[in-house]
PDB file of C-alpha atoms in Angstrom:
ATOM      1  CA  UNK L   1      40.136  38.892  -5.402  1.00  0.00           C
ATOM      2  CA  UNK L   2      38.759  36.577  -3.455  1.00  0.00           C
ATOM      3  CA  UNK L   3      39.303  34.596  -1.047  1.00  0.00           C
ATOM      4  CA  UNK L   4      39.783  30.746  -1.528  1.00  0.00           C
ATOM      5  CA  UNK L   5      37.620  28.755   1.011  1.00  0.00           C
ATOM      6  CA  UNK L   6      39.207  26.750   2.822  1.00  0.00           C
ATOM      7  CA  UNK L   7      37.958  22.777   2.488  1.00  0.00           C
ATOM      8  CA  UNK L   8      37.132  22.315   5.903  1.00  0.00           C
ATOM      9  CA  UNK L   9      34.284  24.454   7.351  1.00  0.00           C
ATOM     10  CA  UNK L  10      33.508  24.668  10.196  1.00  0.00           C
ATOM     11  CA  UNK L  11      29.919  22.517  10.918  1.00  0.00           C
ATOM     12  CA  UNK L  12      27.117  24.970  12.344  1.00  0.00           C
ATOM     13  CA  UNK L  13      25.729  24.467  14.928  1.00  0.00           C
ATOM     14  CA  UNK L  14      22.322  25.920  14.215  1.00  0.00           C
ATOM     15  CA  UNK L  15      20.537  23.339  12.934  1.00  0.00           C
ATOM     16  CA  UNK L  16      21.392  19.980  15.168  1.00  0.00           C
ATOM     17  CA  UNK L  17      20.116  23.036  17.855  1.00  0.00           C
ATOM     18  CA  UNK L  18      16.700  23.220  15.832  1.00  0.00           C
ATOM     19  CA  UNK L  19      16.787  19.977  15.683  1.00  0.00           C
ATOM     20  CA  UNK L  20      16.670  19.704  18.541  1.00  0.00           C
ATOM     21  CA  UNK L  21      14.148  21.662  20.176  1.00  0.00           C
ATOM     22  CA  UNK L  22      11.702  19.860  17.866  1.00  0.00           C
ATOM     23  CA  UNK L  23      12.045  16.952  19.137  1.00  0.00           C
ATOM     24  CA  UNK L  24      11.508  18.186  23.109  1.00  0.00           C
ATOM     25  CA  UNK L  25       8.705  20.142  21.612  1.00  0.00           C
ATOM     26  CA  UNK L  26       7.583  16.854  20.102  1.00  0.00           C
ATOM     27  CA  UNK L  27       8.424  14.868  23.216  1.00  0.00           C
ATOM     28  CA  UNK L  28       6.780  17.493  25.990  1.00  0.00           C
ATOM     29  CA  UNK L  29       3.122  18.139  23.494  1.00  0.00           C
ATOM     30  CA  UNK L  30       3.552  14.181  23.248  1.00  0.00           C
ATOM     31  CA  UNK L  31       2.736  14.089  26.849  1.00  0.00           C
ATOM     32  CA  UNK L  32       0.624  16.654  27.706  1.00  0.00           C
ATOM     33  CA  UNK L  33      -1.949  14.630  24.811  1.00  0.00           C
ATOM     34  CA  UNK L  34      -1.048  11.488  27.614  1.00  0.00           C
ATOM     35  CA  UNK L  35      -2.181  13.653  30.096  1.00  0.00           C
ATOM     36  CA  UNK L  36      -4.870  15.049  29.562  1.00  0.00           C
ATOM     37  CA  UNK L  37      -5.582  11.486  28.280  1.00  0.00           C
ATOM     38  CA  UNK L  38      -5.728   9.959  31.784  1.00  0.00           C
ATOM     39  CA  UNK L  39      -7.165  12.559  33.258  1.00  0.00           C
ATOM     40  CA  UNK L  40     -10.570  11.897  31.273  1.00  0.00           C
ATOM     41  CA  UNK L  41     -10.590   8.523  31.189  1.00  0.00           C
ATOM     42  CA  UNK L  42     -10.569   8.549  34.721  1.00  0.00           C
ATOM     43  CA  UNK L  43     -12.962  11.413  35.256  1.00  0.00           C
ATOM     44  CA  UNK L  44     -15.208   8.923  32.280  1.00  0.00           C
ATOM     45  CA  UNK L  45     -13.987   6.447  35.028  1.00  0.00           C
ATOM     46  CA  UNK L  46     -16.434   9.128  38.249  1.00  0.00           C
ATOM     47  CA  UNK L  47     -18.708  10.000  35.539  1.00  0.00           C
ATOM     48  CA  UNK L  48     -19.857   6.289  34.936  1.00  0.00           C
ATOM     49  CA  UNK L  49     -19.691   5.430  38.960  1.00  0.00           C
ATOM     50  CA  UNK L  50     -22.146   8.568  39.254  1.00  0.00           C
ATOM     51  CA  UNK L  51     -24.273   7.278  36.992  1.00  0.00           C
ATOM     52  CA  UNK L  52     -24.259   3.225  38.273  1.00  0.00           C
ATOM     53  CA  UNK L  53     -25.576   5.633  40.821  1.00  0.00           C
ATOM     54  CA  UNK L  54     -28.316   7.216  39.823  1.00  0.00           C
ATOM     55  CA  UNK L  55     -29.260   4.203  38.225  1.00  0.00           C
ATOM     56  CA  UNK L  56     -29.308   2.925  41.412  1.00  0.00           C
ATOM     57  CA  UNK L  57     -31.110   5.359  43.297  1.00  0.00           C
ATOM     58  CA  UNK L  58     -33.457   6.192  40.890  1.00  0.00           C
ATOM     59  CA  UNK L  59     -34.566   2.554  40.982  1.00  0.00           C
ATOM     60  CA  UNK L  60     -35.351   2.522  44.927  1.00  0.00           C
ATOM     61  CA  UNK L  61     -37.274   5.508  44.433  1.00  0.00           C
ATOM     62  CA  UNK L  62     -39.341   4.200  42.200  1.00  0.00           C
ATOM     63  CA  UNK L  63     -40.557   1.338  44.023  1.00  0.00           C
ATOM     64  CA  UNK L  64     -40.805   3.089  47.202  1.00  0.00           C
ATOM     65  CA  UNK L  65     -43.323   5.310  44.859  1.00  0.00           C
ATOM     66  CA  UNK L  66     -44.968   2.114  43.653  1.00  0.00           C
ATOM     67  CA  UNK L  67     -45.384   0.706  47.331  1.00  0.00           C
ATOM     68  CA  UNK L  68     -46.927   4.077  48.499  1.00  0.00           C
ATOM     69  CA  UNK L  69     -49.400   4.346  45.816  1.00  0.00           C
ATOM     70  CA  UNK L  70     -50.935   1.147  46.530  1.00  0.00           C
ATOM     71  CA  UNK L  71     -54.218   0.465  46.084  1.00  0.00           C
ATOM     72  CA  UNK L  72     -54.150  -1.791  49.383  1.00  0.00           C
ATOM     73  CA  UNK L  73     -51.986   0.514  51.162  1.00  0.00           C
ATOM     74  CA  UNK L  74     -54.120   3.096  49.967  1.00  0.00           C
ATOM     75  CA  UNK L  75     -57.238   1.324  51.369  1.00  0.00           C
ATOM     76  CA  UNK L  76     -55.798   0.613  55.067  1.00  0.00           C
ATOM     77  CA  UNK L  77     -54.997   4.786  55.015  1.00  0.00           C
ATOM     78  CA  UNK L  78     -58.602   5.337  54.530  1.00  0.00           C
ATOM     79  CA  UNK L  79     -60.048   3.082  57.067  1.00  0.00           C
ATOM     80  CA  UNK L  80     -57.827   4.481  60.112  1.00  0.00           C
ATOM     81  CA  UNK L  81     -58.673   8.022  58.716  1.00  0.00           C
ATOM     82  CA  UNK L  82     -62.027   6.915  58.480  1.00  0.00           C
ATOM     83  CA  UNK L  83     -62.590   7.980  54.924  1.00  0.00           C
ATOM     84  CA  UNK L  84     -65.027   6.501  52.729  1.00  0.00           C
ATOM     85  CA  UNK L  85     -66.130   6.688  48.974  1.00  0.00           C
ATOM     86  CA  UNK L  86     -68.613  10.079  48.134  1.00  0.00           C
ATOM     87  CA  UNK L  87     -71.928   9.326  48.298  1.00  0.00           C
ATOM     88  CA  UNK L  88     -74.621   9.717  44.988  1.00  0.00           C
ATOM     89  CA  UNK L  89     -73.899  12.645  44.347  1.00  0.00           C
ATOM     90  CA  UNK L  90     -71.655  14.292  45.596  1.00  0.00           C
ATOM     91  CA  UNK L  91     -69.021  13.313  43.130  1.00  0.00           C
ATOM     92  CA  UNK L  92     -68.676  16.381  40.769  1.00  0.00           C
ATOM     93  CA  UNK L  93     -66.543  15.533  37.846  1.00  0.00           C
ATOM     94  CA  UNK L  94     -64.785  18.678  35.909  1.00  0.00           C
ATOM     95  CA  UNK L  95     -65.003  19.816  32.504  1.00  0.00           C
TER      96      UNK L  95
END
């Protein structure tokens, strides 16, 4: 014969323990996601600053190239080095 169950059963500790582990794991996962998001935000900010600096340097270099190739400057350099346009018949056009 079976023994009758007692009306007061001992509560199981397994369900609360699993719930606590799930809550801690969820909190840790949320924390790690926020950490990654913050790090990517800093990285993005750094890249934006780098792009801005490179754009500024590109603009400066384009201006310098335009100044160096200006007709007025080249004519002054040609006179300084005693250069003149080629005489008729001295220039050769390549096909």
